[in-house]
Coordinates of C-alpha atoms in Angstrom, one line a residue:
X144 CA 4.7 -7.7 10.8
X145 CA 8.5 -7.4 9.9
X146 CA 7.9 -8.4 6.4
X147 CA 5.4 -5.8 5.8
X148 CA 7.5 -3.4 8.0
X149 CA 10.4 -4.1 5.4
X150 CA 7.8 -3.7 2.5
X151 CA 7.4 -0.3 3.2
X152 CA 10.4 1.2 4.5
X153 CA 12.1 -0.4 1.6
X154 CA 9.5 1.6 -1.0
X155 CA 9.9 4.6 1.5
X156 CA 13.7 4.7 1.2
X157 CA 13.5 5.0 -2.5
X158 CA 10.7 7.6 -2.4
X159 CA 12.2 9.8 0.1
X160 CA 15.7 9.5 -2.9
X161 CA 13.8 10.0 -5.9
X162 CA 15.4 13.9 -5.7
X163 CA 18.8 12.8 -5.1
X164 CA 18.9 10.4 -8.0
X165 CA 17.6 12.9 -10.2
X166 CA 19.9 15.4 -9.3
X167 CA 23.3 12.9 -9.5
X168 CA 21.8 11.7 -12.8
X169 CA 20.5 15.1 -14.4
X170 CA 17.3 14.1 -15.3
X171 CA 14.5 16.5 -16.8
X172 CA 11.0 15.9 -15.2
X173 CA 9.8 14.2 -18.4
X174 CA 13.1 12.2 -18.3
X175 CA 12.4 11.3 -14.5
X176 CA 8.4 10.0 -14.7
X177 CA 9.8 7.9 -17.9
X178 CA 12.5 6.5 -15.6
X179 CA 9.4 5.8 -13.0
X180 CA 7.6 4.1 -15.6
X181 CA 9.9 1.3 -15.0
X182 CA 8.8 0.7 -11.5
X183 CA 4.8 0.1 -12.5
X184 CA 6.2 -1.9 -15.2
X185 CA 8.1 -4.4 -12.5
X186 CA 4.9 -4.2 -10.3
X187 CA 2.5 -4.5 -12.6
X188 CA 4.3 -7.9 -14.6
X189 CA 5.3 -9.6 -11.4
X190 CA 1.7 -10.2 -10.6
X191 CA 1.0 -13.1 -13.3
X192 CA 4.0 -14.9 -11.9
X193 CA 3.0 -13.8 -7.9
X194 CA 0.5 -16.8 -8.2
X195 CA 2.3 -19.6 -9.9
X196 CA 5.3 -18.8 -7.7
X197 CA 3.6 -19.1 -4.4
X198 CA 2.1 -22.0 -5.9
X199 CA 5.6 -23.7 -6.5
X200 CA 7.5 -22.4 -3.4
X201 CA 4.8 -21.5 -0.6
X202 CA 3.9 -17.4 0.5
X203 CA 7.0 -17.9 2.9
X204 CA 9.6 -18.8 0.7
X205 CA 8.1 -16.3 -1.7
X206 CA 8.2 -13.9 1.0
X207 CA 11.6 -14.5 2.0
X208 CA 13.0 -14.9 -1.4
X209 CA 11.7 -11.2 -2.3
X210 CA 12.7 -9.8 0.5
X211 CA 16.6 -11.0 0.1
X212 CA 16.1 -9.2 -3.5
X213 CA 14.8 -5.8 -2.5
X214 CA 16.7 -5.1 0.0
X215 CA 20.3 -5.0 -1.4
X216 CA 18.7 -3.1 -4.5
X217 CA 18.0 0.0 -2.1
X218 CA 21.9 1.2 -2.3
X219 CA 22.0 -0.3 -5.9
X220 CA 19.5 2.0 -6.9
X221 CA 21.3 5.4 -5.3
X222 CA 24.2 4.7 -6.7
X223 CA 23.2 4.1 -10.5
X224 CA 26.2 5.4 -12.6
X225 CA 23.9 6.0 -15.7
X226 CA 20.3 6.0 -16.5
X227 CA 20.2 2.5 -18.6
X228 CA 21.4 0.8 -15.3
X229 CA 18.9 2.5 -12.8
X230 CA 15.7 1.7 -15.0
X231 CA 17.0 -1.8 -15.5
X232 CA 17.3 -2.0 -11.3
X233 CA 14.3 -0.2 -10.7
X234 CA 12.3 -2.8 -12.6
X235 CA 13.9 -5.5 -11.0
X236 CA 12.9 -3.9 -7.7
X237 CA 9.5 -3.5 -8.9
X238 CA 8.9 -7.3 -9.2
X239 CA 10.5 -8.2 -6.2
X240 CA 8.7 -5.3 -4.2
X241 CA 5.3 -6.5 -6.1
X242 CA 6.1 -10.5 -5.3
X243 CA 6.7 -9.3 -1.6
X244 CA 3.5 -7.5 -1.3
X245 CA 1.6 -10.8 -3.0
X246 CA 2.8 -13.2 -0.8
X247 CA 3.3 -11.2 2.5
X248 CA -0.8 -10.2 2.2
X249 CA -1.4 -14.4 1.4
X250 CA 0.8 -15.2 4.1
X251 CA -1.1 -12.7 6.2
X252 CA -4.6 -14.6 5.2
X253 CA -2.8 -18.1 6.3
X254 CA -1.7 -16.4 9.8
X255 CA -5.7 -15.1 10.3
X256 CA -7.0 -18.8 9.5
X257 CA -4.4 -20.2 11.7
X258 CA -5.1 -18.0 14.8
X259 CA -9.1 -17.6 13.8
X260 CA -8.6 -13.4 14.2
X261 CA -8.4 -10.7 12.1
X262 CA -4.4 -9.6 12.0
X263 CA -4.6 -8.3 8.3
X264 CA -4.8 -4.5 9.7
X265 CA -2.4 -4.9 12.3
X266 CA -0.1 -6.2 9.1
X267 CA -0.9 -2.9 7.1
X268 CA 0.0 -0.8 9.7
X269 CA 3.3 -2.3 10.2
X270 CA 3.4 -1.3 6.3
X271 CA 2.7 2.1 7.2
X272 CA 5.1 2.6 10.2
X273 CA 7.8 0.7 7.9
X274 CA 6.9 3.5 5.4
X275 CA 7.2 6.7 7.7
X276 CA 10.2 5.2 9.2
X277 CA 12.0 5.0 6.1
X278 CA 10.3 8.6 4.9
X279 CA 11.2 9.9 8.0
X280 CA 14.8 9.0 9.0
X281 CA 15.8 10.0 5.3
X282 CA 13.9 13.4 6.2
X283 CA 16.4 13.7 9.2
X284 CA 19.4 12.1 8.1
X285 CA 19.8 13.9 5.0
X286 CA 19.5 17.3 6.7
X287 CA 22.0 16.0 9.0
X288 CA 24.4 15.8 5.8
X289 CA 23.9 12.3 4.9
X290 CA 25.3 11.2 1.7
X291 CA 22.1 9.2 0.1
X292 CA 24.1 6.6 -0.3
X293 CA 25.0 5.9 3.1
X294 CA 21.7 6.5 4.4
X295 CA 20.6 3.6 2.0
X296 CA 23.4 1.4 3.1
X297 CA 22.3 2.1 6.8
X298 CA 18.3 1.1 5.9
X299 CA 19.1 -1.7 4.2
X300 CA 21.8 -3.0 6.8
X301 CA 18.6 -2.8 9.6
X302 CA 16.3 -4.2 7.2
X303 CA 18.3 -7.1 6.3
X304 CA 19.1 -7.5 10.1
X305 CA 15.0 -7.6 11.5
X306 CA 14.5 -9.9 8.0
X307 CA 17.4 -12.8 9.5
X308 CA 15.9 -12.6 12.6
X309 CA 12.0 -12.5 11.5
X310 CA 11.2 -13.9 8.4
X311 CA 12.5 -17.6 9.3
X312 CA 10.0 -17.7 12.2
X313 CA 7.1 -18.0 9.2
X314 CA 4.6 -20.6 9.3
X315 CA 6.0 -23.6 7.3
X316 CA 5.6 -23.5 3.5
X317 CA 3.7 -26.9 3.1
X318 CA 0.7 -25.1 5.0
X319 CA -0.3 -23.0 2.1
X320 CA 1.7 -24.9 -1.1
X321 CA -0.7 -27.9 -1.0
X322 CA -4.0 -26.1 -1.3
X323 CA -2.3 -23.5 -3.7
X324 CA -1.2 -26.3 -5.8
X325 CA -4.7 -27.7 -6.0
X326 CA -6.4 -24.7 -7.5
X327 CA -5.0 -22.2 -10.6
X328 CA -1.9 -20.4 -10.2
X329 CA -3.5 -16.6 -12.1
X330 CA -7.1 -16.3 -12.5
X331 CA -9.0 -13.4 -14.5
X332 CA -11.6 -11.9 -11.5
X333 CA -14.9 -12.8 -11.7
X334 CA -17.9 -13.2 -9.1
X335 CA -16.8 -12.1 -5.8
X336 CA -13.2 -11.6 -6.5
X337 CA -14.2 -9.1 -9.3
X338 CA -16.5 -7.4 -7.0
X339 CA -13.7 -7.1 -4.4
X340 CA -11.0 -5.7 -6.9
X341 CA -12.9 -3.2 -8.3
X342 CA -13.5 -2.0 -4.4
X343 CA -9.9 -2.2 -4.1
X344 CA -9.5 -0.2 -7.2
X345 CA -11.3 2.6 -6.0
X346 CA -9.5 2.4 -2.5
X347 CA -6.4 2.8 -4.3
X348 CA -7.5 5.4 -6.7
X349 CA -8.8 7.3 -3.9
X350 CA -5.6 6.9 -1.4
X351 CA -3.5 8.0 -3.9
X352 CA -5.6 11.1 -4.9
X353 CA -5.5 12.4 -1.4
X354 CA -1.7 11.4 -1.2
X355 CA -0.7 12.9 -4.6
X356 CA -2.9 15.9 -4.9
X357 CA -3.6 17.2 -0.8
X358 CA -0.5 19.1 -0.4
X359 CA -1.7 20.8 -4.2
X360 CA -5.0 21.5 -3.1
X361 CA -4.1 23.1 0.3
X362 CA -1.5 25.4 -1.3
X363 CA -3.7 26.6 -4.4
X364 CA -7.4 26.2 -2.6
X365 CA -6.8 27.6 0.7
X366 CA -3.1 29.2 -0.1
X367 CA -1.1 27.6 2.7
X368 CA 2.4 28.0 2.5
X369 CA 4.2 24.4 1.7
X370 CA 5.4 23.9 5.1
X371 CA 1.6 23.7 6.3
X372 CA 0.2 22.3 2.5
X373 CA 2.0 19.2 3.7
X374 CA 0.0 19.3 6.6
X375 CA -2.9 17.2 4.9
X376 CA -1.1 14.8 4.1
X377 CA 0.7 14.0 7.2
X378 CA -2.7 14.0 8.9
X379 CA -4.2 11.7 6.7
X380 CA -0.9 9.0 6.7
X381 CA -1.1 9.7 11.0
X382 CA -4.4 8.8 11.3
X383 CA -4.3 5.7 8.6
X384 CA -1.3 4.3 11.1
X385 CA -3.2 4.9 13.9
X386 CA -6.8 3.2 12.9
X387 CA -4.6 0.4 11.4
X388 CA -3.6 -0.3 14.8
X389 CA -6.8 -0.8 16.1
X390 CA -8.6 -2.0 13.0
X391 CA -8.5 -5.8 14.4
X392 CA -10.2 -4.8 17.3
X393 CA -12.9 -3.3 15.1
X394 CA -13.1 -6.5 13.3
X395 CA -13.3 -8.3 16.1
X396 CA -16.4 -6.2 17.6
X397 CA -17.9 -5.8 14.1
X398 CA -18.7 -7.5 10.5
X399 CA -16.0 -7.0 7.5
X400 CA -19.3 -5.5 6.2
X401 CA -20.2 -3.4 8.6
X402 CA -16.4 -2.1 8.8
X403 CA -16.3 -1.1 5.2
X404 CA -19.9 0.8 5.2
X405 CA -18.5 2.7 8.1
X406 CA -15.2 3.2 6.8
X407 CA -16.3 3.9 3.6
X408 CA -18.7 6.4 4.9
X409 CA -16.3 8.2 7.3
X410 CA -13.9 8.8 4.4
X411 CA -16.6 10.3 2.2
X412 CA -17.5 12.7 5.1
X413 CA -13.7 13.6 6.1
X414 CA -13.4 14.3 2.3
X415 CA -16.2 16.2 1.8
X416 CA -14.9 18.2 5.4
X417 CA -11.5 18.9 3.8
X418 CA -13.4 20.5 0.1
X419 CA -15.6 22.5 2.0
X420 CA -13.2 24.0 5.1
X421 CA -12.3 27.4 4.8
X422 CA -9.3 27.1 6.5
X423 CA -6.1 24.5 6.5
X424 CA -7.0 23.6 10.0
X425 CA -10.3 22.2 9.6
X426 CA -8.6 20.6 6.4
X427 CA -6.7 18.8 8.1
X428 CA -9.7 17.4 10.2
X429 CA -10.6 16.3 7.2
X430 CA -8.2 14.5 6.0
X431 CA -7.5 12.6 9.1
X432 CA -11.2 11.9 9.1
X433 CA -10.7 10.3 5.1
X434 CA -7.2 8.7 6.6
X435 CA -9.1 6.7 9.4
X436 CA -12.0 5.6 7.0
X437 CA -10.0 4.4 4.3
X438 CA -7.7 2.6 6.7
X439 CA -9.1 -0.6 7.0
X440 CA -10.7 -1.2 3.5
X441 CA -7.4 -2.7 1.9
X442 CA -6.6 -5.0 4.4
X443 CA -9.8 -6.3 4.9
X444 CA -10.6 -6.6 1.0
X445 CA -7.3 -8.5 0.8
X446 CA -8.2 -10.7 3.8
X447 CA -11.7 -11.5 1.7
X448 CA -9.6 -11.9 -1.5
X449 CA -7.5 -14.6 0.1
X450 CA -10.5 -16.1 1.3
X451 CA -12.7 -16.4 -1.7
X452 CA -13.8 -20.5 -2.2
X453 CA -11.9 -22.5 -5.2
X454 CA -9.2 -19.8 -5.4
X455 CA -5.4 -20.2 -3.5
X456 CA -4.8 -17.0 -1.3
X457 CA -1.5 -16.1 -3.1
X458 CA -3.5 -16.0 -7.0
X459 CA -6.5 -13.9 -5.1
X460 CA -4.4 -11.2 -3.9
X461 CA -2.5 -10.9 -6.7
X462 CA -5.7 -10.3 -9.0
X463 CA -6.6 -7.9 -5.8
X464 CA -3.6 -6.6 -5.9
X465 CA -3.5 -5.9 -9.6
X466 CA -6.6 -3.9 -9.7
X467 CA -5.1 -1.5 -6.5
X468 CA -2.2 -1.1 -9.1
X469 CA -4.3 0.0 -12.3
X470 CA -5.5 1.9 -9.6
X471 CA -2.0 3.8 -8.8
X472 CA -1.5 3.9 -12.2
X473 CA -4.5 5.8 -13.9
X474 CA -5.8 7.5 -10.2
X475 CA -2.9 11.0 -10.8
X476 CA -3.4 11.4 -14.5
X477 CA -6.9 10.9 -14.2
X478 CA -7.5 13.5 -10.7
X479 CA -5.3 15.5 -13.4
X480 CA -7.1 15.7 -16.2
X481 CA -10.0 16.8 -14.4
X482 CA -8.5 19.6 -12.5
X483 CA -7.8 21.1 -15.7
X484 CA -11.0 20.4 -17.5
X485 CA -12.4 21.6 -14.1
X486 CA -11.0 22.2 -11.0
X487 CA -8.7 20.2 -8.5
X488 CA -11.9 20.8 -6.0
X489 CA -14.2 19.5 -8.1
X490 CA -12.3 16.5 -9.5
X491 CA -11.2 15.4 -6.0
X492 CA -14.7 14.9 -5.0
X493 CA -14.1 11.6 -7.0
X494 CA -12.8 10.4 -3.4
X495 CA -16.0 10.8 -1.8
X496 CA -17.8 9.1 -4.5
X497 CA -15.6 6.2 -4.4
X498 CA -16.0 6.2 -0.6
X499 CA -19.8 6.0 -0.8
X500 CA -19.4 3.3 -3.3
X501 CA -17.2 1.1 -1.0
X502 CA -19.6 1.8 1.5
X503 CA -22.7 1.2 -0.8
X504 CA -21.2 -2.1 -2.3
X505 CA -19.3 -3.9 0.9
X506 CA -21.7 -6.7 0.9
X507 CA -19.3 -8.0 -1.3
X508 CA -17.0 -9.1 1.2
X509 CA -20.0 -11.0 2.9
X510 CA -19.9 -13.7 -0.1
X511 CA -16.0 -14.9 1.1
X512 CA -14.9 -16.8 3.7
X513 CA -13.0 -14.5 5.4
X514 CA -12.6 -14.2 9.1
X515 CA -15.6 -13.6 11.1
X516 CA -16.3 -11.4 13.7
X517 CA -15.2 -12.8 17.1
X518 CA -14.2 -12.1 20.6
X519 CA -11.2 -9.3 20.9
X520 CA -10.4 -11.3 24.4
X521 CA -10.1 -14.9 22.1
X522 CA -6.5 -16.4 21.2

């Protein structure tokens, strides 16, 4: 839980700076999404080694390791003297932020197979309290009159504090090392893997439509000021917490395919709710209704990733994994392109079509090994 707590404050922190460090560096919007170009590069290259890696050291050492590297970087990247220097640090914080999230999600599927319970979506909401922590106290801080700097300084100081006391108490390397060094260390999808990283594809696609392109709609749709266009948004991040912190309990009363076809119906419904409302409130109804349905589909893909037969955890999730970033990567330009050829209502009904085909195609999930349905009162 600390590591993915870490994870996302960590991504948070240099979200919530992106303005500051294009102010201090006087970059042009063009200039800046080059600049961010640097971070899906990191991400996206990190993956092929994610595997071998894990293979070689174990998910906790790999864990660990990343973790020692990304935190530091946080104040490195604020205070980049020149723009050569940040894109060279902001790839090298992609690939540690991309081996974290590899081999803190395999580490995850090792803690679920030693306990025999679902924990994967009590992970991913640590991810998401990490992230409106670190979005958050920047929010408040900075009003305050906090330099960047020093606010990045103070994250990274409590970060590196909860990872010396957390991250040691991991379960031991040699648990998942051996069996990762008996099957291949990167691994091209196919059979069930493929048909769980396409579904996390479209989770992705879809998360980040309503995350990039909410606060748009509300403001040009339903002309909402900014302070309430935001509003969607918030409602949709509130309720993914929330859900996340009772989607083990789901998984203990239910199927990993009976979760998805209800998750992945709920979203298509709170979606559909948000297009059609009239007004911001009911929006926002909406969107929490898409936040609680989409939820628990990336943690339990990844849990059924980890656990497909033949395949170490660590290579799995970083094929997974690599699909949820093509997803990050083509979802805005693509919601984009068809708001202009269209309009921004019409092309975000892609989310509800992606919903309904999570929903349609979860019996994918049903062909891994991953963690059964059990008691909520079992150990």
């Amino acid at each position: 839980m600390a590591a993915f707590f870490i994870n996302g404050a960590a991504m948070a922190t240099w979200a919530a700076n992106i303005p500051s460090v294009r102010e201090h560096l006087h970059l042009s919007e063009p200039a800046l999404g080059l600049v961010l170009v640097a971070l899906a590069v990191g991400c996206v290259l990190a993956l092929a080694l994610a595997g071998r890696l894990s293979a070689r050291f174990g998910s906790r050492v790999l864990t660990t390791a990343s973790a020692v590297a990304v935190v530091p970087l946080l104040p490195a990247l604020i205070a980049a003297p020149s723009v050569p220097l940040l894109v060279a640090t902001l790839f090298v914080f992609g690939v540690g932020v991309s081996l974290m999230d590899v081999a803190m999600n395999a580490h995850g599927v090792l803690v679920e197979g030693q306990l025999r319970r679902p924990v994967m979506s009590s992970l991913h909401a640590m991810w998401s309290a990490g992230s409106l922590a670190g979005a958050g106290g920047a929010s408040l801080l900075l009003r305050a009159g906090w330099a960047p700097l020093s606010y990045a300084l103070l994250v990274a100081g409590v970060l590196a504090v909860l990872g010396l006391l957390a991250l040691p108490r991991l379960l031991p390397a040699a648990l998942d090392r051996g069996r990762a060094q008996d099957g291949p260390t990167f691994v091209l999808p196919s059979g069930v893997l493929l048909g769980v990283s396409v579904l996390v594809l479209l989770a992705y696609v879809a998360e980040g439509a309503v995350a990039d392109w909410s606060a748009v709609y509300l403001r040009d749709a339903l002309h909402a000021d900014r302070g309430v266009a935001v509003g969607g948004f918030v409602a949709f991040n509130v309720a993914m917490l929330t859900a996340r912190l009772v989607g083990d309990r789901l998984r203990a009363w239910m199927s990993a395919v009976t979760l998805l076809r209800t998750s992945g119906l709920l979203a298509a419904v709170g979606m559909v709710l948000a297009l059609l409302a009239p007004v911001p409130a009911l929006a926002f109804l909406g969107f929490a209704l898409c936040g609680f349905g989409f939820s628990n589909v990336v943690p339990v893909m990844f849990s059924a990733a980890g656990a497909v037969p033949g395949i170490p955890a660590a290579t799995a999730v970083a094929a997974a994994a690599g699909a949820g970033y093509v997803g990050f990567l083509v979802g805005p330009p693509l919601i984009g392109g068809l708001a202009g050829a269209v309009s921004l209502r019409v092309a975000l009904l892609l989310v509800v079509v992606f919903a309904a085909l999570i929903a349609a195609f979860a019996g994918v999930v049903g062909r891994s090994r991953v963690i059964p349905a059990t008691s909520v009162t079992g150990g």
